Short mmCIF file of C-alpha atoms in Angstrom, two decimals:
data_model
loop_
_atom_site.label_atom_id
_atom_site.label_comp_id
_atom_site.label_asym_id
_atom_site.label_seq_id
_atom_site.Cartn_x
_atom_site.Cartn_y
_atom_site.Cartn_z
CA UNK A 1 83.38 55.80 -63.00
CA UNK A 2 81.24 56.31 -59.94
CA UNK A 3 82.76 55.97 -56.47
CA UNK A 4 82.43 52.65 -54.68
CA UNK A 5 81.72 52.40 -50.95
CA UNK A 6 84.34 50.05 -49.48
CA UNK A 7 84.56 48.79 -45.86
CA UNK A 8 87.86 49.67 -44.20
CA UNK A 9 87.43 48.03 -40.83
CA UNK A 10 85.35 48.98 -37.82
CA UNK A 11 82.24 49.30 -39.96
CA UNK A 12 83.52 52.55 -41.45
CA UNK A 13 83.09 53.22 -45.12
CA UNK A 14 85.41 55.19 -47.39
CA UNK A 15 84.37 56.46 -50.80
CA UNK A 16 86.77 54.89 -53.27
CA UNK A 17 87.11 56.40 -56.74
CA UNK A 18 89.21 53.83 -58.56
CA UNK A 19 89.85 55.78 -61.74
CA UNK A 20 90.88 59.37 -62.25
CA UNK A 21 90.72 60.32 -65.92
CA UNK A 22 93.46 62.53 -67.24
CA UNK A 23 92.62 62.96 -70.92
CA UNK A 24 89.42 62.20 -72.88
CA UNK A 25 91.22 60.98 -76.00
CA UNK A 26 90.62 57.84 -78.05
CA UNK A 27 93.18 55.93 -75.98
CA UNK A 28 92.07 56.95 -72.50
CA UNK A 29 94.82 57.25 -69.92
CA UNK A 30 93.94 56.88 -66.25
CA UNK A 31 95.81 56.76 -62.97
CA UNK A 32 94.83 54.75 -59.93
CA UNK A 33 93.94 56.29 -56.58
CA UNK A 34 94.85 53.82 -53.83
CA UNK A 35 95.09 53.48 -50.07
CA UNK A 36 98.30 54.79 -48.55
CA UNK A 37 99.30 51.22 -47.56
CA UNK A 38 100.01 50.28 -51.18
CA UNK A 39 103.72 51.20 -51.02
CA UNK A 40 106.07 48.42 -52.17
CA UNK A 41 107.30 46.33 -49.22
CA UNK A 42 109.47 43.23 -49.66
CA UNK A 43 110.11 40.49 -47.10
CA UNK A 44 112.36 37.70 -48.39
CA UNK A 45 113.80 36.06 -45.22
CA UNK A 46 116.99 35.50 -47.19
CA UNK A 47 118.96 34.25 -44.18
CA UNK A 48 116.83 31.10 -43.92
CA UNK A 49 117.31 30.52 -47.65
CA UNK A 50 121.09 30.80 -47.47
CA UNK A 51 121.29 28.33 -44.58
CA UNK A 52 120.70 25.38 -46.93
CA UNK A 53 123.60 26.35 -49.22
CA UNK A 54 127.27 25.36 -48.77
CA UNK A 55 129.15 27.71 -46.45
CA UNK A 56 131.25 29.35 -49.17
CA UNK A 57 128.18 30.12 -51.29
CA UNK A 58 126.36 31.47 -48.25
CA UNK A 59 129.21 33.87 -47.45
CA UNK A 60 129.48 35.08 -51.04
CA UNK A 61 125.77 35.75 -51.45
CA UNK A 62 125.49 37.50 -48.07
CA UNK A 63 128.09 40.00 -49.28
CA UNK A 64 126.64 40.30 -52.77
CA UNK A 65 125.36 43.81 -53.51
CA UNK A 66 122.71 42.26 -55.81
CA UNK A 67 121.30 39.84 -53.24
CA UNK A 68 117.96 41.68 -53.26
CA UNK A 69 117.66 40.78 -56.96
CA UNK A 70 118.59 37.12 -56.43
CA UNK A 71 115.99 34.85 -58.07
CA UNK A 72 117.44 31.37 -57.62
CA UNK A 73 120.55 29.31 -57.06
CA UNK A 74 121.18 26.27 -59.28
CA UNK A 75 123.18 23.35 -57.88
CA UNK A 76 123.76 20.52 -60.36
CA UNK A 77 126.06 17.60 -59.60
CA UNK A 78 129.42 17.93 -61.36
CA UNK A 79 128.88 21.56 -62.37
CA UNK A 80 129.77 24.88 -60.69
CA UNK A 81 126.85 26.40 -58.72
CA UNK A 82 125.07 29.21 -60.50
CA UNK A 83 123.08 32.26 -59.35
CA UNK A 84 120.39 33.94 -61.42
CA UNK A 85 119.28 37.52 -60.88
CA UNK A 86 116.15 39.46 -61.73
CA UNK A 87 116.35 41.24 -65.07
CA UNK A 88 119.63 39.59 -66.13
CA UNK A 89 119.80 36.99 -68.91
CA UNK A 90 121.62 33.80 -68.08
CA UNK A 91 123.34 33.19 -64.77
CA UNK A 92 126.62 33.72 -62.95
CA UNK A 93 128.86 31.01 -61.54
CA UNK A 94 129.46 31.40 -57.82
CA UNK A 95 132.74 29.44 -57.77
CA UNK A 96 134.94 27.29 -59.97
CA UNK A 97 134.60 24.09 -57.93
CA UNK A 98 131.87 21.69 -58.95
CA UNK A 99 128.89 20.75 -56.77
CA UNK A 100 129.46 17.48 -54.92
CA UNK A 101 127.00 14.77 -53.95
CA UNK A 102 127.76 15.51 -50.29
CA UNK A 103 126.65 19.14 -50.71
CA UNK A 104 123.41 18.03 -52.34
CA UNK A 105 122.76 15.57 -49.52
CA UNK A 106 123.44 18.24 -46.88
CA UNK A 107 120.97 20.60 -48.55
CA UNK A 108 118.38 17.84 -48.83
CA UNK A 109 118.72 17.07 -45.12
CA UNK A 110 118.17 20.72 -44.19
CA UNK A 111 115.16 21.08 -46.48
CA UNK A 112 113.34 17.90 -45.55
CA UNK A 113 111.12 15.58 -47.54
CA UNK A 114 110.25 16.33 -51.16
CA UNK A 115 106.69 15.81 -52.34
CA UNK A 116 105.41 13.87 -55.33
CA UNK A 117 106.04 16.94 -57.49
CA UNK A 118 109.72 16.99 -56.39
CA UNK A 119 109.20 20.26 -54.54
CA UNK A 120 109.98 21.14 -50.95
CA UNK A 121 110.10 24.30 -48.87
CA UNK A 122 111.67 25.84 -45.80
CA UNK A 123 109.16 25.98 -42.98
CA UNK A 124 107.88 29.45 -42.18
CA UNK A 125 109.17 30.92 -45.45
CA UNK A 126 108.06 31.21 -49.07
CA UNK A 127 111.25 29.71 -50.53
CA UNK A 128 110.88 26.75 -52.90
CA UNK A 129 113.41 23.98 -53.49
CA UNK A 130 112.88 21.77 -56.55
CA UNK A 131 114.80 18.56 -57.20
CA UNK A 132 116.10 16.83 -60.33
CA UNK A 133 116.53 13.06 -59.93
CA UNK A 134 118.39 10.44 -61.90
CA UNK A 135 116.80 7.22 -63.13
CA UNK A 136 117.46 5.56 -59.78
CA UNK A 137 115.63 8.27 -57.89
CA UNK A 138 118.67 9.99 -56.36
CA UNK A 139 118.78 13.80 -56.34
CA UNK A 140 121.42 15.13 -58.74
CA UNK A 141 120.29 18.74 -59.00
CA UNK A 142 118.50 21.43 -56.98
CA UNK A 143 116.79 24.64 -58.04
CA UNK A 144 116.66 26.83 -54.93
CA UNK A 145 114.24 29.66 -55.62
CA UNK A 146 113.89 32.70 -53.38
CA UNK A 147 110.32 33.36 -52.26
CA UNK A 148 109.46 36.98 -51.45
CA UNK A 149 106.37 38.44 -49.86
CA UNK A 150 105.89 41.60 -51.93
CA UNK A 151 103.22 44.09 -50.89
CA UNK A 152 102.39 46.81 -53.41
CA UNK A 153 101.53 44.89 -56.59
CA UNK A 154 97.84 45.12 -55.71
CA UNK A 155 97.57 48.64 -57.11
CA UNK A 156 97.87 47.18 -60.61
CA UNK A 157 94.35 45.72 -60.32
CA UNK A 158 92.82 47.16 -57.15
CA UNK A 159 89.87 48.64 -59.07
CA UNK A 160 89.04 45.27 -60.68
CA UNK A 161 88.64 43.56 -57.30
CA UNK A 162 85.62 45.74 -56.53
CA UNK A 163 83.61 44.06 -59.30
CA UNK A 164 83.74 40.75 -57.43
CA UNK A 165 84.38 38.93 -60.71
CA UNK A 166 86.73 36.00 -61.33
CA UNK A 167 90.20 36.85 -62.65
CA UNK A 168 92.65 34.59 -64.51
CA UNK A 169 96.35 35.47 -64.81
CA UNK A 170 98.56 34.11 -67.57
CA UNK A 171 102.26 34.74 -68.06
CA UNK A 172 105.60 33.05 -68.42
CA UNK A 173 107.32 31.50 -65.38
CA UNK A 174 109.01 34.02 -63.10
CA UNK A 175 106.87 37.01 -64.04
CA UNK A 176 105.29 37.19 -60.58
CA UNK A 177 101.92 35.43 -60.86
CA UNK A 178 102.16 33.64 -57.50
CA UNK A 179 103.32 36.83 -55.77
CA UNK A 180 100.23 38.63 -57.05
CA UNK A 181 97.94 35.80 -55.89
CA UNK A 182 99.45 36.03 -52.42
CA UNK A 183 98.73 39.74 -52.12
CA UNK A 184 95.24 39.42 -53.58
CA UNK A 185 94.52 36.83 -50.88
CA UNK A 186 95.63 39.25 -48.18
CA UNK A 187 93.67 42.21 -49.52
CA UNK A 188 90.44 40.26 -50.13
CA UNK A 189 90.52 38.68 -46.67
CA UNK A 190 91.76 41.63 -44.59
CA UNK A 191 90.45 44.72 -46.41
CA UNK A 192 87.40 43.36 -48.25
CA UNK A 193 86.50 41.03 -45.35
CA UNK A 194 85.92 38.08 -47.69
CA UNK A 195 86.08 34.42 -46.73
CA UNK A 196 89.10 33.36 -48.79
CA UNK A 197 90.39 29.81 -49.19
CA UNK A 198 93.70 29.14 -50.97
CA UNK A 199 94.28 25.80 -52.71
CA UNK A 200 98.02 25.54 -52.13
CA UNK A 201 99.22 22.55 -54.12
CA UNK A 202 102.97 23.04 -53.69
CA UNK A 203 102.87 25.38 -50.66
CA UNK A 204 104.07 28.20 -52.90
CA UNK A 205 101.38 30.70 -51.92
CA UNK A 206 101.26 30.16 -48.17
CA UNK A 207 104.75 28.78 -47.61
CA UNK A 208 105.91 25.48 -46.14
CA UNK A 209 104.70 24.13 -42.81
CA UNK A 210 101.29 23.79 -41.17
CA UNK A 211 100.98 27.47 -40.26
CA UNK A 212 100.68 29.63 -43.40
CA UNK A 213 102.86 32.67 -43.98
CA UNK A 214 101.51 36.01 -42.73
CA UNK A 215 101.68 37.38 -46.28
CA UNK A 216 98.28 35.81 -47.08
CA UNK A 217 96.57 37.74 -44.27
CA UNK A 218 93.45 36.12 -42.85
CA UNK A 219 92.98 33.73 -45.77
CA UNK A 220 92.68 30.04 -44.99
CA UNK A 221 94.97 27.59 -46.75
CA UNK A 222 94.22 24.01 -47.85
CA UNK A 223 97.25 21.90 -48.71
CA UNK A 224 97.07 19.26 -51.43
CA UNK A 225 98.58 15.78 -50.82
CA UNK A 226 99.39 15.22 -54.51
CA UNK A 227 99.25 17.59 -57.50
CA UNK A 228 96.84 15.18 -59.24
CA UNK A 229 94.31 15.79 -56.45
CA UNK A 230 94.16 19.57 -56.82
CA UNK A 231 90.74 19.53 -58.53
CA UNK A 232 89.24 17.40 -55.74
CA UNK A 233 90.54 19.73 -53.03
CA UNK A 234 89.06 22.68 -54.93
CA UNK A 235 85.59 21.12 -54.82
CA UNK A 236 86.09 20.03 -51.21
CA UNK A 237 86.88 23.64 -50.25
CA UNK A 238 83.58 24.87 -51.67
CA UNK A 239 81.48 22.06 -50.21
CA UNK A 240 83.00 22.11 -46.71
CA UNK A 241 84.20 25.63 -45.92
CA UNK A 242 81.73 28.12 -47.49
CA UNK A 243 84.31 30.37 -49.18
CA UNK A 244 83.42 33.54 -51.02
CA UNK A 245 86.73 33.44 -52.88
CA UNK A 246 88.85 30.48 -54.06
CA UNK A 247 92.47 31.11 -55.06
CA UNK A 248 94.31 28.44 -57.05
CA UNK A 249 97.73 28.48 -58.71
CA UNK A 250 98.77 26.70 -61.93
CA UNK A 251 95.52 25.42 -63.41
CA UNK A 252 96.85 22.88 -65.86
CA UNK A 253 94.49 19.91 -66.40
CA UNK A 254 91.03 19.39 -67.82
CA UNK A 255 89.79 18.19 -64.42
CA UNK A 256 90.97 21.44 -62.82
CA UNK A 257 89.36 23.52 -65.57
CA UNK A 258 86.04 21.70 -65.01
CA UNK A 259 86.37 22.19 -61.25
CA UNK A 260 86.82 25.92 -61.86
CA UNK A 261 83.62 26.04 -63.90
CA UNK A 262 81.73 24.13 -61.22
CA UNK A 263 82.96 26.54 -58.55
CA UNK A 264 82.13 29.64 -60.61
CA UNK A 265 78.59 28.37 -61.29
CA UNK A 266 78.05 28.21 -57.51
CA UNK A 267 78.65 31.95 -57.27
CA UNK A 268 82.17 31.79 -55.83
CA UNK A 269 84.77 34.30 -57.01
CA UNK A 270 87.83 32.60 -58.52
CA UNK A 271 91.36 33.99 -58.71
CA UNK A 272 93.74 31.72 -60.60
CA UNK A 273 96.74 31.34 -62.86
CA UNK A 274 97.13 29.14 -65.92
CA UNK A 275 99.93 27.94 -68.18
CA UNK A 276 100.38 30.28 -71.14
CA UNK A 277 101.67 33.72 -72.01
CA UNK A 278 98.71 35.21 -73.87
CA UNK A 279 94.97 34.77 -74.30
CA UNK A 280 95.54 32.99 -77.61
CA UNK A 281 97.49 30.26 -75.81
CA UNK A 282 94.40 29.46 -73.72
CA UNK A 283 92.09 29.57 -76.75
CA UNK A 284 94.29 27.09 -78.64
CA UNK A 285 94.80 24.78 -75.66
CA UNK A 286 92.03 22.12 -75.74
CA UNK A 287 92.73 21.23 -72.11
CA UNK A 288 92.27 24.76 -70.77
CA UNK A 289 89.98 26.42 -73.32
CA UNK A 290 86.97 25.76 -71.08
CA UNK A 291 88.34 28.49 -68.78
CA UNK A 292 87.47 31.06 -71.44
CA UNK A 293 84.20 29.39 -72.50
CA UNK A 294 85.41 26.56 -74.74
CA UNK A 295 85.67 26.59 -78.52
CA UNK A 296 83.43 24.76 -80.99
CA UNK A 297 83.05 24.60 -84.79
CA UNK A 298 79.74 25.98 -86.09
CA UNK A 299 78.38 25.62 -89.63
CA UNK A 300 76.56 28.72 -90.85
CA UNK A 301 73.79 28.91 -93.40
CA UNK A 302 74.49 30.56 -96.74
CA UNK A 303 72.77 33.82 -95.83
CA UNK A 304 74.47 34.07 -92.44
CA UNK A 305 77.87 33.36 -94.00
CA UNK A 306 77.32 36.09 -96.59
CA UNK A 307 76.17 38.52 -93.90
CA UNK A 308 79.29 37.84 -91.85
CA UNK A 309 81.50 37.73 -94.94
CA UNK A 310 83.05 34.55 -93.59
CA UNK A 311 83.39 30.86 -94.39
CA UNK A 312 80.51 28.54 -93.59
CA UNK A 313 82.50 26.71 -90.90
CA UNK A 314 83.68 29.05 -88.18
CA UNK A 315 84.91 28.84 -84.58
CA UNK A 316 82.71 30.24 -81.83
CA UNK A 317 82.76 30.39 -78.05
CA UNK A 318 80.75 27.51 -76.64
CA UNK A 319 79.70 28.86 -73.22
CA UNK A 320 80.21 31.83 -70.90
CA UNK A 321 83.81 32.11 -69.68
CA UNK A 322 84.65 30.86 -66.19
CA UNK A 323 86.80 33.96 -65.65
CA UNK A 324 85.28 37.37 -66.36
CA UNK A 325 88.69 39.06 -66.61
CA UNK A 326 91.91 37.66 -68.06
CA UNK A 327 95.20 39.45 -67.42
CA UNK A 328 98.34 38.83 -69.45
CA UNK A 329 101.37 39.54 -67.29
CA UNK A 330 103.89 40.45 -69.98
CA UNK A 331 106.31 41.83 -67.38
CA UNK A 332 106.09 42.41 -63.65
CA UNK A 333 104.99 45.99 -64.26
CA UNK A 334 103.32 45.66 -67.67
CA UNK A 335 99.95 43.91 -67.88
CA UNK A 336 97.24 43.63 -70.53
CA UNK A 337 93.71 43.25 -69.16
CA UNK A 338 90.92 41.59 -71.18
CA UNK A 339 87.21 41.38 -70.61
CA UNK A 340 87.36 37.70 -71.49
CA UNK A 341 84.04 37.21 -73.28
CA UNK A 342 84.46 40.20 -75.60
CA UNK A 343 88.11 39.53 -76.37
CA UNK A 344 87.58 35.83 -77.17
CA UNK A 345 84.66 36.59 -79.49
CA UNK A 346 86.63 39.27 -81.32
CA UNK A 347 89.71 37.06 -81.74
CA UNK A 348 87.63 34.17 -83.08
CA UNK A 349 86.20 36.54 -85.70
CA UNK A 350 89.69 37.58 -86.75
CA UNK A 351 89.46 41.04 -85.22
CA UNK A 352 91.60 42.80 -82.62
CA UNK A 353 89.75 43.38 -79.33
CA UNK A 354 90.07 46.55 -77.28
CA UNK A 355 92.02 46.03 -74.06
CA UNK A 356 93.49 47.91 -71.11
CA UNK A 357 97.24 48.31 -70.76
CA UNK A 358 98.24 48.55 -67.09
CA UNK A 359 101.81 49.63 -66.41
CA UNK A 360 104.00 51.64 -64.08
CA UNK A 361 105.54 54.93 -65.16
CA UNK A 362 108.96 56.33 -64.28
CA UNK A 363 107.66 57.38 -60.83
CA UNK A 364 106.35 53.85 -60.21
CA UNK A 365 102.74 55.01 -60.37
CA UNK A 366 100.17 52.82 -62.11
CA UNK A 367 98.91 54.12 -65.45
CA UNK A 368 95.92 52.55 -67.23
CA UNK A 369 95.55 53.07 -70.97
CA UNK A 370 92.06 52.18 -72.14
CA UNK A 371 90.71 51.24 -75.55
CA UNK A 372 94.02 50.02 -76.90
CA UNK A 373 93.89 47.74 -79.95
CA UNK A 374 95.28 44.31 -79.11
CA UNK A 375 97.34 42.51 -81.74
CA UNK A 376 98.49 39.52 -79.67
CA UNK A 377 102.15 40.53 -79.73
CA UNK A 378 102.54 44.00 -78.27
CA UNK A 379 100.59 47.19 -77.84
#
């Protein structure tokens, strides 16, 4: 691949060669060449997170050797509090005593008001507190999730950002989609000098409070009053603030999918996440299938059916995809990258598309394996 001239501040230009080929075999393996600043850096502001917990839990977690792997703390009324850690199935009880209503009320007072989506945050941090309510509206459970600003994930897709094409991420909850969005926002605004606007529905990307977290760099952040208004704020951002890039988390309704298409047709780069683990989940989801071009039933003539060796009624892509690339985040360090249009067409014809597997090796370096046959389960 030819080098790309990339601005690095001060009007200077560095020749960037995103791919270095190591072996010209059928499954091409490549390694990424990246700026020196791509080392993994983690900022979790754990002290602010622990302040909302009961004193005994706070003391235990502060002295926990695995606190850097802490994902969330679960506090349900009448049950012992539970901690969950990265890479460990299930959870671990933090004490034998059950959570009391008083402890839940104390935590609620420290957190502040919950939104319509039953989410709240801690101002100036990326932590997220989600509530479970009873039928009367009282909080009977809290999921206190640690938010971390992680710098270094960008090397998994740094070369793709140079195309200026829209990218959709899919993956199960907790795999790191929002963390990646946050770093993409920083890199596009600070290194690529793009005008980036984040649609931050639950304040997960930019953190709680009116001043966004420094992890998003120079990106601007628009907060959303209610989750149901996300699609309207997306259009408002384009019409009022002249962005070159729109970043949106958790695209989940037909209105949001249509807003994405409208934004893409105006020449704005989109970076987003959607509900689903694999490309097939988006294809089969009638609400979100427009993101990958939409699916329609087509009746073929006899000759065309014979030529294709298929039935007369087949499924075809209806329009160009909103997102040029689709990335399945199978694990935090194991991704499968699709060129959306080609992969969708191949899957609809019952064939396995060729994809890129992006992963980290034992030395934590990014390795790209090209022209891998995709079977929808594993590579």
